[in-house]
Short mmCIF file of C-alpha atoms in Angstrom, two decimals:
data_model
loop_
_atom_site.label_atom_id
_atom_site.label_comp_id
_atom_site.label_asym_id
_atom_site.label_seq_id
_atom_site.Cartn_x
_atom_site.Cartn_y
_atom_site.Cartn_z
CA UNK B 1 91.15 -108.51 26.02
CA UNK B 2 93.65 -108.31 28.79
CA UNK B 3 96.32 -110.95 29.21
CA UNK B 4 95.68 -113.27 32.15
CA UNK B 5 98.95 -112.36 33.88
CA UNK B 6 98.16 -108.65 33.67
CA UNK B 7 94.65 -109.22 34.96
CA UNK B 8 96.21 -110.91 37.99
CA UNK B 9 98.76 -108.15 38.41
CA UNK B 10 96.10 -105.41 38.45
CA UNK B 11 93.59 -107.21 40.65
CA UNK B 12 95.82 -108.60 43.43
CA UNK B 13 96.53 -106.08 46.17
CA UNK B 14 97.69 -108.18 49.12
CA UNK B 15 101.05 -107.62 50.84
CA UNK B 16 104.12 -108.01 48.59
CA UNK B 17 102.17 -108.02 45.32
CA UNK B 18 103.14 -105.29 42.82
CA UNK B 19 99.70 -103.64 42.93
CA UNK B 20 99.56 -104.14 46.70
CA UNK B 21 102.82 -102.26 47.02
CA UNK B 22 101.47 -99.55 44.71
CA UNK B 23 98.37 -99.08 46.86
CA UNK B 24 100.61 -98.88 49.92
CA UNK B 25 102.19 -95.69 48.55
CA UNK B 26 98.99 -93.68 49.09
CA UNK B 27 96.79 -92.35 51.85
CA UNK B 28 93.34 -93.82 51.43
CA UNK B 29 90.06 -94.15 53.28
CA UNK B 30 90.18 -96.79 56.03
CA UNK B 31 86.70 -96.13 57.42
CA UNK B 32 84.20 -93.36 58.00
CA UNK B 33 84.69 -91.08 60.99
CA UNK B 34 81.16 -91.98 62.13
CA UNK B 35 82.34 -95.55 62.78
CA UNK B 36 84.43 -94.33 65.71
CA UNK B 37 82.06 -91.67 67.01
CA UNK B 38 83.60 -90.88 70.40
CA UNK B 39 86.63 -91.32 72.65
CA UNK B 40 86.75 -94.81 74.11
CA UNK B 41 84.03 -96.17 71.80
CA UNK B 42 83.95 -99.83 70.70
CA UNK B 43 86.67 -100.84 68.22
CA UNK B 44 85.81 -101.93 64.69
CA UNK B 45 87.20 -104.73 62.57
CA UNK B 46 88.22 -103.95 59.05
CA UNK B 47 90.12 -105.59 56.27
CA UNK B 48 92.17 -103.48 53.87
CA UNK B 49 94.42 -104.70 51.06
CA UNK B 50 93.87 -108.24 52.42
CA UNK B 51 95.20 -107.33 55.90
CA UNK B 52 92.92 -107.86 58.89
CA UNK B 53 92.99 -104.86 61.19
CA UNK B 54 91.26 -103.25 64.14
CA UNK B 55 90.57 -99.52 64.26
CA UNK B 56 89.92 -97.82 67.58
CA UNK B 57 89.75 -94.43 69.24
CA UNK B 58 91.29 -94.43 72.68
CA UNK B 59 90.08 -92.64 75.78
CA UNK B 60 92.27 -89.63 74.91
CA UNK B 61 90.87 -89.35 71.38
CA UNK B 62 93.86 -90.85 69.54
CA UNK B 63 92.99 -92.91 66.48
CA UNK B 64 94.79 -96.18 65.79
CA UNK B 65 94.76 -98.90 63.17
CA UNK B 66 96.52 -102.06 64.34
CA UNK B 67 96.80 -105.76 63.58
CA UNK B 68 93.48 -107.42 64.45
CA UNK B 69 95.13 -110.20 66.44
CA UNK B 70 96.71 -110.19 69.85
CA UNK B 71 100.46 -110.92 69.79
CA UNK B 72 100.00 -113.49 72.57
CA UNK B 73 97.95 -116.27 71.03
CA UNK B 74 96.15 -114.63 68.17
CA UNK B 75 92.73 -113.76 69.58
CA UNK B 76 90.86 -110.99 67.78
CA UNK B 77 91.21 -107.63 69.48
CA UNK B 78 87.75 -106.72 68.19
CA UNK B 79 86.58 -108.36 71.43
CA UNK B 80 88.90 -106.00 73.29
CA UNK B 81 88.04 -103.63 76.10
CA UNK B 82 88.70 -100.02 75.15
CA UNK B 83 90.20 -98.88 78.46
CA UNK B 84 92.20 -95.87 79.51
CA UNK B 85 94.80 -95.22 76.80
CA UNK B 86 94.59 -98.59 75.11
CA UNK B 87 92.75 -101.66 73.90
CA UNK B 88 92.94 -104.68 76.20
CA UNK B 89 92.56 -108.23 74.93
CA UNK B 90 89.88 -109.86 77.07
CA UNK B 91 91.58 -113.27 76.89
CA UNK B 92 94.66 -112.71 79.12
CA UNK B 93 94.62 -108.94 79.50
CA UNK B 94 97.36 -107.82 77.16
CA UNK B 95 96.87 -104.13 76.38
CA UNK B 96 97.94 -102.10 73.32
CA UNK B 97 98.03 -98.40 72.49
CA UNK B 98 97.06 -96.84 69.13
CA UNK B 99 100.58 -97.39 67.75
CA UNK B 100 100.32 -101.13 68.44
CA UNK B 101 102.77 -100.88 71.34
CA UNK B 102 101.98 -103.37 74.08
CA UNK B 103 101.55 -101.50 77.36
CA UNK B 104 100.75 -104.29 79.77
CA UNK B 105 101.11 -108.07 80.08
CA UNK B 106 99.45 -108.72 83.44
CA UNK B 107 100.94 -112.20 83.93
CA UNK B 108 104.47 -110.79 83.94
CA UNK B 109 106.27 -109.54 87.02
CA UNK B 110 105.78 -105.86 87.80
CA UNK B 111 109.37 -105.01 86.87
CA UNK B 112 109.33 -107.02 83.61
CA UNK B 113 110.29 -105.33 80.34
CA UNK B 114 108.40 -107.98 78.36
CA UNK B 115 105.56 -105.71 77.20
CA UNK B 116 108.00 -103.06 75.92
CA UNK B 117 109.31 -105.57 73.41
CA UNK B 118 105.89 -106.48 72.00
CA UNK B 119 104.50 -104.32 69.21
CA UNK B 120 101.78 -105.07 66.71
CA UNK B 121 101.83 -103.85 63.13
CA UNK B 122 100.15 -100.46 63.08
CA UNK B 123 99.28 -97.78 60.58
CA UNK B 124 98.47 -94.10 61.08
CA UNK B 125 94.77 -93.19 61.15
CA UNK B 126 93.93 -89.54 60.58
CA UNK B 127 90.58 -87.76 60.40
CA UNK B 128 90.14 -85.40 57.47
CA UNK B 129 86.55 -84.50 56.66
CA UNK B 130 84.16 -87.41 57.19
CA UNK B 131 86.84 -90.01 56.55
CA UNK B 132 89.57 -91.67 58.60
CA UNK B 133 92.57 -92.07 56.29
CA UNK B 134 95.41 -94.51 56.55
CA UNK B 135 98.78 -95.09 54.95
CA UNK B 136 99.87 -98.72 54.94
CA UNK B 137 103.31 -98.40 53.38
CA UNK B 138 106.86 -97.90 54.59
CA UNK B 139 106.90 -95.13 57.24
CA UNK B 140 110.08 -93.78 55.63
CA UNK B 141 108.18 -92.84 52.47
CA UNK B 142 104.93 -91.64 54.08
CA UNK B 143 103.65 -88.78 51.92
CA UNK B 144 101.98 -85.58 53.18
CA UNK B 145 98.30 -85.87 54.05
CA UNK B 146 95.77 -86.03 51.20
CA UNK B 147 94.13 -82.84 49.91
CA UNK B 148 90.98 -83.94 48.14
CA UNK B 149 88.44 -81.10 48.02
CA UNK B 150 85.50 -83.16 49.32
CA UNK B 151 87.35 -83.76 52.58
CA UNK B 152 88.57 -80.17 53.01
CA UNK B 153 85.36 -78.15 52.50
CA UNK B 154 83.38 -77.17 55.63
CA UNK B 155 81.50 -80.14 57.14
CA UNK B 156 78.09 -78.76 56.20
CA UNK B 157 79.13 -78.73 52.51
CA UNK B 158 79.93 -82.42 52.26
CA UNK B 159 78.55 -85.91 52.82
CA UNK B 160 80.28 -89.27 52.47
CA UNK B 161 78.82 -92.76 52.59
CA UNK B 162 80.25 -96.17 51.92
CA UNK B 163 79.00 -99.52 50.77
CA UNK B 164 80.44 -102.99 50.58
CA UNK B 165 80.81 -104.26 47.03
CA UNK B 166 81.30 -107.99 46.44
CA UNK B 167 83.78 -107.67 43.61
CA UNK B 168 87.40 -106.88 42.99
CA UNK B 169 88.24 -103.18 43.17
CA UNK B 170 89.27 -102.91 39.50
CA UNK B 171 85.90 -103.72 37.96
CA UNK B 172 84.23 -101.30 40.37
CA UNK B 173 86.76 -98.58 39.53
CA UNK B 174 86.44 -99.18 35.79
CA UNK B 175 82.76 -98.25 36.05
CA UNK B 176 83.89 -94.93 37.51
CA UNK B 177 85.74 -93.90 34.34
CA UNK B 178 83.23 -95.32 31.87
CA UNK B 179 80.87 -92.55 30.88
CA UNK B 180 79.16 -94.46 28.09
CA UNK B 181 77.08 -96.65 30.43
CA UNK B 182 75.32 -93.62 31.92
CA UNK B 183 73.04 -93.09 28.92
CA UNK B 184 71.73 -96.62 29.29
CA UNK B 185 72.00 -97.95 32.80
CA UNK B 186 71.30 -94.66 34.60
CA UNK B 187 68.87 -93.14 32.10
CA UNK B 188 65.99 -93.44 34.58
CA UNK B 189 67.98 -91.64 37.26
CA UNK B 190 68.85 -88.73 34.99
CA UNK B 191 65.13 -87.98 34.81
CA UNK B 192 64.03 -88.71 38.37
CA UNK B 193 66.87 -88.80 40.90
CA UNK B 194 66.66 -85.71 43.14
CA UNK B 195 70.44 -85.32 43.05
CA UNK B 196 70.72 -85.64 39.26
CA UNK B 197 67.56 -84.40 37.59
CA UNK B 198 66.83 -81.04 36.00
CA UNK B 199 70.25 -80.21 34.53
CA UNK B 200 70.49 -79.03 30.94
CA UNK B 201 73.39 -81.42 30.43
CA UNK B 202 71.11 -84.39 31.08
CA UNK B 203 69.37 -83.70 27.76
CA UNK B 204 72.64 -83.95 25.87
CA UNK B 205 73.38 -87.11 27.81
CA UNK B 206 70.09 -88.75 26.91
CA UNK B 207 69.95 -87.54 23.31
CA UNK B 208 73.35 -88.73 22.19
CA UNK B 209 73.96 -92.40 22.90
CA UNK B 210 77.22 -92.56 20.97
CA UNK B 211 79.71 -90.46 22.90
CA UNK B 212 83.19 -90.00 21.51
CA UNK B 213 85.98 -90.49 24.01
CA UNK B 214 89.22 -88.67 24.35
CA UNK B 215 91.70 -89.34 27.11
CA UNK B 216 94.39 -86.96 28.33
CA UNK B 217 97.13 -87.48 30.86
CA UNK B 218 97.11 -85.51 34.08
CA UNK B 219 99.85 -85.20 36.70
CA UNK B 220 98.10 -87.70 38.94
CA UNK B 221 96.36 -89.93 36.41
CA UNK B 222 93.95 -89.11 33.62
CA UNK B 223 91.17 -86.88 32.44
CA UNK B 224 88.63 -88.92 30.51
CA UNK B 225 86.57 -86.73 28.21
CA UNK B 226 83.24 -87.94 26.83
CA UNK B 227 81.93 -85.80 24.00
CA UNK B 228 78.30 -85.61 23.01
CA UNK B 229 76.54 -83.31 20.59
CA UNK B 230 75.05 -80.08 21.91
CA UNK B 231 73.15 -77.45 19.91
CA UNK B 232 74.57 -74.90 17.46
CA UNK B 233 77.41 -77.09 16.37
CA UNK B 234 78.87 -77.27 19.86
CA UNK B 235 79.94 -80.21 21.93
CA UNK B 236 78.92 -81.20 25.47
CA UNK B 237 81.96 -82.58 27.28
CA UNK B 238 81.79 -84.59 30.48
CA UNK B 239 85.24 -84.68 32.02
CA UNK B 240 86.04 -87.38 34.57
CA UNK B 241 89.27 -87.08 36.52
CA UNK B 242 91.06 -90.14 37.82
CA UNK B 243 93.73 -89.72 40.47
CA UNK B 244 95.79 -92.84 40.82
CA UNK B 245 95.17 -95.42 41.90
CA UNK B 246 91.49 -95.37 42.90
CA UNK B 247 89.90 -91.91 43.10
CA UNK B 248 87.36 -90.89 40.46
CA UNK B 249 84.88 -88.05 40.15
CA UNK B 250 81.59 -87.92 38.31
CA UNK B 251 81.04 -84.90 36.07
CA UNK B 252 78.55 -82.50 37.68
CA UNK B 253 75.00 -81.74 36.67
CA UNK B 254 73.63 -78.20 36.95
CA UNK B 255 73.95 -76.78 40.46
CA UNK B 256 73.74 -80.20 42.11
CA UNK B 257 76.58 -81.11 44.47
CA UNK B 258 79.58 -82.66 42.74
CA UNK B 259 80.32 -86.29 43.51
CA UNK B 260 82.81 -89.05 43.23
CA UNK B 261 84.27 -92.21 44.66
CA UNK B 262 87.16 -93.98 46.25
CA UNK B 263 87.38 -97.68 45.33
CA UNK B 264 89.28 -99.33 48.16
CA UNK B 265 90.29 -103.01 48.01
CA UNK B 266 89.16 -105.03 51.04
CA UNK B 267 90.70 -108.18 49.61
CA UNK B 268 90.92 -109.45 46.05
CA UNK B 269 87.21 -110.29 45.89
CA UNK B 270 85.65 -107.38 47.80
CA UNK B 271 85.98 -103.62 47.91
CA UNK B 272 84.59 -100.54 49.61
CA UNK B 273 82.89 -97.98 47.43
CA UNK B 274 83.20 -94.64 49.22
CA UNK B 275 80.77 -92.18 47.70
CA UNK B 276 80.93 -88.48 48.42
CA UNK B 277 79.02 -85.36 47.49
CA UNK B 278 80.20 -81.85 48.14
CA UNK B 279 79.31 -78.35 47.12
CA UNK B 280 82.27 -75.97 47.11
CA UNK B 281 80.14 -72.81 47.34
CA UNK B 282 77.25 -73.50 49.69
CA UNK B 283 76.12 -75.90 52.43
CA UNK B 284 74.14 -78.91 51.27
CA UNK B 285 70.45 -78.22 51.65
CA UNK B 286 68.42 -80.23 54.13
CA UNK B 287 66.67 -81.94 51.22
CA UNK B 288 69.95 -82.82 49.51
CA UNK B 289 71.46 -84.28 52.66
CA UNK B 290 68.32 -86.29 53.37
CA UNK B 291 68.32 -87.61 49.79
CA UNK B 292 71.92 -88.77 50.26
CA UNK B 293 71.09 -90.45 53.56
CA UNK B 294 68.15 -92.14 51.84
CA UNK B 295 70.48 -93.61 49.20
CA UNK B 296 69.79 -91.34 46.22
CA UNK B 297 72.44 -90.06 43.83
CA UNK B 298 75.68 -92.01 44.14
CA UNK B 299 74.79 -93.24 47.62
CA UNK B 300 73.06 -96.44 48.68
CA UNK B 301 70.42 -97.43 51.18
CA UNK B 302 72.24 -99.76 53.55
CA UNK B 303 70.99 -102.35 56.01
CA UNK B 304 70.83 -100.41 59.32
CA UNK B 305 73.96 -100.86 61.40
CA UNK B 306 75.96 -102.15 58.41
CA UNK B 307 77.46 -100.90 55.19
CA UNK B 308 75.84 -103.60 53.11
CA UNK B 309 73.22 -102.30 50.67
CA UNK B 310 69.63 -103.36 51.28
CA UNK B 311 69.52 -104.42 47.62
CA UNK B 312 72.29 -106.94 47.25
CA UNK B 313 73.40 -110.17 45.60
CA UNK B 314 71.33 -112.34 47.95
CA UNK B 315 68.01 -110.78 46.92
CA UNK B 316 68.81 -110.16 43.25
CA UNK B 317 69.12 -106.46 44.09
CA UNK B 318 65.30 -106.30 44.40
CA UNK B 319 64.93 -106.58 40.64
CA UNK B 320 61.67 -105.01 39.45
CA UNK B 321 60.82 -106.30 35.97
CA UNK B 322 57.74 -104.08 35.74
CA UNK B 323 59.84 -100.96 36.35
CA UNK B 324 62.28 -102.27 33.76
CA UNK B 325 59.45 -102.64 31.26
CA UNK B 326 58.08 -99.19 32.04
CA UNK B 327 61.55 -97.71 31.61
CA UNK B 328 61.46 -96.25 35.09
CA UNK B 329 64.72 -98.02 35.81
CA UNK B 330 66.50 -99.12 32.66
CA UNK B 331 67.79 -102.36 34.24
CA UNK B 332 64.92 -102.83 36.67
CA UNK B 333 67.20 -102.04 39.61
CA UNK B 334 66.54 -98.98 41.73
CA UNK B 335 69.28 -96.51 42.56
CA UNK B 336 72.37 -95.45 40.67
CA UNK B 337 74.86 -97.10 43.03
CA UNK B 338 73.06 -100.44 42.99
CA UNK B 339 72.55 -100.29 39.24
CA UNK B 340 76.34 -100.27 39.03
CA UNK B 341 77.10 -102.76 41.78
CA UNK B 342 74.52 -105.28 40.52
CA UNK B 343 76.20 -105.52 37.13
CA UNK B 344 79.76 -105.31 38.41
CA UNK B 345 79.12 -108.07 40.95
CA UNK B 346 77.34 -110.12 38.28
CA UNK B 347 80.69 -110.41 36.43
CA UNK B 348 81.99 -112.62 39.25
CA UNK B 349 84.41 -111.58 42.00
CA UNK B 350 87.30 -111.11 39.54
CA UNK B 351 86.11 -110.79 35.97
CA UNK B 352 88.06 -112.81 33.40
CA UNK B 353 89.33 -110.02 31.18
CA UNK B 354 90.86 -112.42 28.66
CA UNK B 355 87.29 -112.88 27.39
CA UNK B 356 86.22 -109.25 27.15
CA UNK B 357 85.69 -107.35 23.91
CA UNK B 358 86.64 -103.72 24.20
CA UNK B 359 85.43 -100.95 21.91
CA UNK B 360 86.60 -97.37 21.34
CA UNK B 361 84.26 -96.18 24.11
CA UNK B 362 86.51 -98.11 26.52
CA UNK B 363 89.58 -96.03 25.77
CA UNK B 364 89.69 -94.59 29.29
CA UNK B 365 89.76 -98.09 30.74
CA UNK B 366 92.55 -99.20 28.41
CA UNK B 367 94.65 -96.17 29.28
CA UNK B 368 94.04 -96.49 33.02
CA UNK B 369 95.09 -100.14 33.05
CA UNK B 370 98.25 -99.27 31.16
CA UNK B 371 99.11 -96.52 33.63
CA UNK B 372 98.45 -98.73 36.64
CA UNK B 373 100.62 -101.49 35.25
CA UNK B 374 103.46 -99.16 34.33
CA UNK B 375 103.37 -97.47 37.73
CA UNK B 376 103.33 -100.78 39.61
CA UNK B 377 106.27 -102.13 37.61
CA UNK B 378 108.25 -98.85 37.84
CA UNK B 379 107.78 -98.91 41.61
CA UNK B 380 108.80 -102.55 41.90
CA UNK B 381 111.76 -102.42 39.54
CA UNK B 382 113.06 -98.88 40.00
CA UNK B 383 111.48 -97.59 43.19
CA UNK B 384 109.76 -94.74 41.32
CA UNK B 385 107.06 -92.94 43.32
CA UNK B 386 103.81 -93.25 41.34
CA UNK B 387 101.57 -90.40 40.16
CA UNK B 388 98.86 -89.35 42.62
CA UNK B 389 101.01 -89.58 45.75
CA UNK B 390 101.83 -85.85 45.68
CA UNK B 391 98.90 -83.96 47.30
CA UNK B 392 99.14 -81.36 44.51
CA UNK B 393 97.76 -84.09 42.23
CA UNK B 394 94.58 -84.22 44.32
CA UNK B 395 93.44 -80.70 43.36
CA UNK B 396 91.20 -81.80 40.51
CA UNK B 397 87.51 -81.45 39.74
CA UNK B 398 85.22 -83.01 37.26
CA UNK B 399 83.48 -80.68 34.81
CA UNK B 400 80.54 -80.68 32.40
CA UNK B 401 80.97 -77.97 29.80
CA UNK B 402 79.78 -76.96 26.35
CA UNK B 403 82.72 -76.13 24.11
CA UNK B 404 83.17 -74.99 20.52
CA UNK B 405 83.70 -77.95 18.20
CA UNK B 406 87.21 -77.18 17.17
CA UNK B 407 88.69 -76.83 20.66
CA UNK B 408 90.63 -79.65 22.28
CA UNK B 409 88.71 -80.46 25.47
CA UNK B 410 91.53 -80.16 27.92
CA UNK B 411 92.96 -76.96 26.39
CA UNK B 412 89.54 -75.32 26.61
CA UNK B 413 88.66 -76.68 30.05
CA UNK B 414 92.04 -76.68 31.79
CA UNK B 415 90.89 -74.14 34.42
CA UNK B 416 87.59 -75.95 34.91
CA UNK B 417 89.24 -79.16 36.09
CA UNK B 418 91.30 -77.47 38.83
CA UNK B 419 90.10 -76.99 42.38
CA UNK B 420 89.33 -73.34 43.09
CA UNK B 421 88.34 -73.23 46.77
CA UNK B 422 84.99 -71.55 47.30
CA UNK B 423 84.41 -71.14 43.59
CA UNK B 424 81.66 -72.96 41.69
CA UNK B 425 82.31 -76.02 39.54
CA UNK B 426 82.03 -75.78 35.75
CA UNK B 427 78.68 -77.42 35.14
CA UNK B 428 75.69 -77.27 32.82
CA UNK V 1 99.87 -108.24 0.59
CA UNK V 2 100.58 -111.61 2.18
CA UNK V 3 99.29 -113.15 5.39
CA UNK V 4 101.09 -116.24 6.64
CA UNK V 5 99.26 -118.80 8.79
CA UNK V 6 100.70 -121.10 11.43
CA UNK V 7 101.63 -123.92 9.05
CA UNK V 8 103.37 -121.47 6.75
CA UNK V 9 100.51 -121.32 4.27
CA UNK V 10 100.36 -117.99 2.48
CA UNK V 11 97.25 -116.04 1.75
CA UNK V 12 97.79 -113.39 -0.92
CA UNK V 13 95.30 -110.53 -0.92
CA UNK V 14 94.93 -107.58 -3.28
CA UNK V 15 94.44 -104.41 -1.33
CA UNK V 16 94.13 -100.78 -2.35
CA UNK V 17 96.24 -97.99 -0.95
CA UNK V 18 94.44 -96.49 2.08
CA UNK V 19 93.16 -99.81 3.33
CA UNK V 20 94.79 -101.24 6.42
CA UNK V 21 96.34 -104.61 7.18
CA UNK V 22 93.26 -105.28 9.30
CA UNK V 23 90.56 -104.11 6.86
CA UNK V 24 92.09 -106.01 3.95
CA UNK V 25 92.20 -109.17 6.05
CA UNK V 26 88.64 -108.83 7.31
CA UNK V 27 87.32 -108.11 3.81
CA UNK V 28 89.01 -111.24 2.49
CA UNK V 29 88.21 -113.49 5.43
CA UNK V 30 91.78 -114.08 6.51
CA UNK V 31 91.59 -116.32 9.63
CA UNK V 32 92.82 -114.94 12.95
CA UNK V 33 92.31 -111.24 12.22
CA UNK V 34 89.03 -110.00 13.60
CA UNK V 35 89.09 -106.22 13.96
CA UNK V 36 86.30 -106.19 16.50
CA UNK V 37 86.51 -102.47 17.30
CA UNK V 38 86.48 -101.45 13.67
CA UNK V 39 90.00 -100.12 13.44
CA UNK V 40 90.22 -97.82 16.45
CA UNK V 41 93.14 -99.39 18.29
CA UNK V 42 90.89 -100.53 21.12
CA UNK V 43 90.49 -104.28 20.97
CA UNK V 44 93.83 -105.78 19.85
CA UNK V 45 92.11 -108.49 17.78
CA UNK V 46 94.12 -107.69 14.63
CA UNK V 47 97.58 -108.42 16.02
CA UNK V 48 100.16 -109.46 13.44
CA UNK V 49 103.92 -110.00 13.31
CA UNK V 50 105.39 -107.87 10.55
CA UNK V 51 108.29 -109.62 8.79
CA UNK V 52 111.68 -108.08 9.55
CA UNK V 53 112.33 -106.83 6.03
CA UNK V 54 109.24 -104.60 6.18
CA UNK V 55 109.66 -103.26 9.68
CA UNK V 56 111.46 -100.08 8.65
CA UNK V 57 108.65 -99.29 6.22
CA UNK V 58 105.70 -99.60 8.60
CA UNK V 59 106.97 -97.27 11.31
CA UNK V 60 106.49 -97.71 15.03
CA UNK V 61 103.36 -98.18 17.16
CA UNK V 62 101.56 -95.15 18.55
CA UNK V 63 100.99 -94.69 22.27
CA UNK V 64 97.61 -96.44 22.55
CA UNK V 65 98.73 -99.21 20.22
CA UNK V 66 101.80 -99.65 22.40
CA UNK V 67 99.56 -100.08 25.49
CA UNK V 68 97.43 -102.67 23.75
CA UNK V 69 100.41 -104.64 22.46
CA UNK V 70 101.80 -104.60 25.99
CA UNK V 71 98.62 -105.79 27.67
CA UNK V 72 96.25 -107.28 25.14
CA UNK V 73 98.19 -109.78 23.03
CA UNK V 74 99.56 -113.14 24.02
CA UNK V 75 102.91 -113.24 22.28
CA UNK V 76 104.41 -109.84 21.64
CA UNK V 77 107.49 -109.86 19.43
CA UNK V 78 109.70 -107.23 17.79
CA UNK V 79 107.46 -107.19 14.73
CA UNK V 80 104.19 -107.00 16.68
CA UNK V 81 101.74 -104.42 15.36
CA UNK V 82 98.00 -103.90 15.28
CA UNK V 83 96.93 -104.42 11.70
CA UNK V 84 94.43 -101.57 11.90
CA UNK V 85 97.24 -99.09 12.50
CA UNK V 86 99.19 -99.95 9.35
CA UNK V 87 97.80 -98.09 6.33
CA UNK V 88 98.74 -99.74 3.06
CA UNK V 89 100.57 -97.84 0.33
CA UNK V 90 102.40 -98.55 -2.90
CA UNK V 91 105.59 -98.61 -0.91
CA UNK V 92 104.23 -101.52 1.12
CA UNK V 93 103.46 -103.65 -1.93
CA UNK V 94 104.15 -107.28 -1.01
CA UNK V 95 104.01 -106.58 2.74
CA UNK V 96 104.20 -109.89 4.56
CA UNK V 97 102.87 -110.51 8.06
CA UNK V 98 102.46 -113.61 10.20
CA UNK V 99 99.18 -114.25 11.99
CA UNK V 100 100.07 -115.41 15.53
CA UNK V 101 98.95 -119.04 15.98
CA UNK V 102 97.21 -118.23 19.27
CA UNK V 103 94.68 -116.18 17.29
CA UNK V 104 93.81 -118.97 14.89
#
């Protein structure tokens, strides 16, 4: 169980909360680059860490993330006109640039300095890879830009999607470091999903339903090792890195692209699951990219024009009891991402962790919660910069390796969990 | 060893060296000590308060145990330990622990 006060601490990420302040130490995905496809395109509304914001790309190509509401009388700037060099509120014509600076208040006299004194809250918005990243903390402590491999490889090597999840970020994230559910919930996908199937490691996964977990600290968070039996007295290790606070990677399978997630709080009852695939050595094939677009692997099929999955809470995730019975999908739900979201959303928007019953297979989750709590309190009480802020901490990879029994997983695989640009991942 | 309940009632249990405070309690049906995870320092359902006079004999919590005591028990005190992490020995003969009332 988790004490009620700690459950609140870890799940509340609004302004001035300890976890909210922790999240505001990091660069994280604000939206996909495809959402602002060209200079002067329509603005988008988005909520992050319980703050309502508008993202836009001005006529010169500058990206901005500013308070959603006009400083005048609080109308939403989503209705705004994206004009030359700024977003103009259609109510009374106040106009703002990408830094939130008011440029024009048409009702004022021509020589008025009124507009110069009006500035909306704004955060930087930077394109790296397929993602627009923001930093919502104190400008004085803004860290260098993030260096996650999936965003730095050539564009043809990578694909990122996102989906709205109707649950708190923590229960979504906890699924990302919990390898033991894969053998059950995703067992159908291991055999049939075009982005998963065919790897030797899948056999170890399916044959050993009682993985042993070992957790090791990393500079930026943790490596969670899940050990299953392989042949000849060897062990199959699936190593999941977590970079604080909300980046996880899935251990690879064969030569398939390597994938992972960012779990970004929208507010305390909703989050974005960003799902990426990348191949460090070669471009994604046409078939792989199409499979990702179609919602295979870690991706989801979304309602066109939105980031809400087609299979969602309102239609019971298109539950198929016949497929469940046949074993085609273990839970009766199609697709790896929706298999996860259906169960995580079923817990309620913020699961009551005082009622949970943890087992040794949850050791990664226990350790991650402890690290999050310690980092949030150390930041609040002593101003200590948390792990994962330093871009050097981002240079991690997941790995799936067969190791001799007597070797400690991280000693044997230390090189395998580091990013080596252009070099293949360690995967069976 | 001796388990003390919330009204001060004592439950005396014979335990062999090598058993743990948790396993001896579960075997003898001592209320309030569950040991859900089977002794792996994962569930924090075997929390006890070790009496002061025994504290120097039982050592200090390990790292994972420390995390669980921090996050997974209602009333952590100086003597708080997970019963599954205290192996019994001749030296600990007569070990006395309180079972926190919240667990009863």
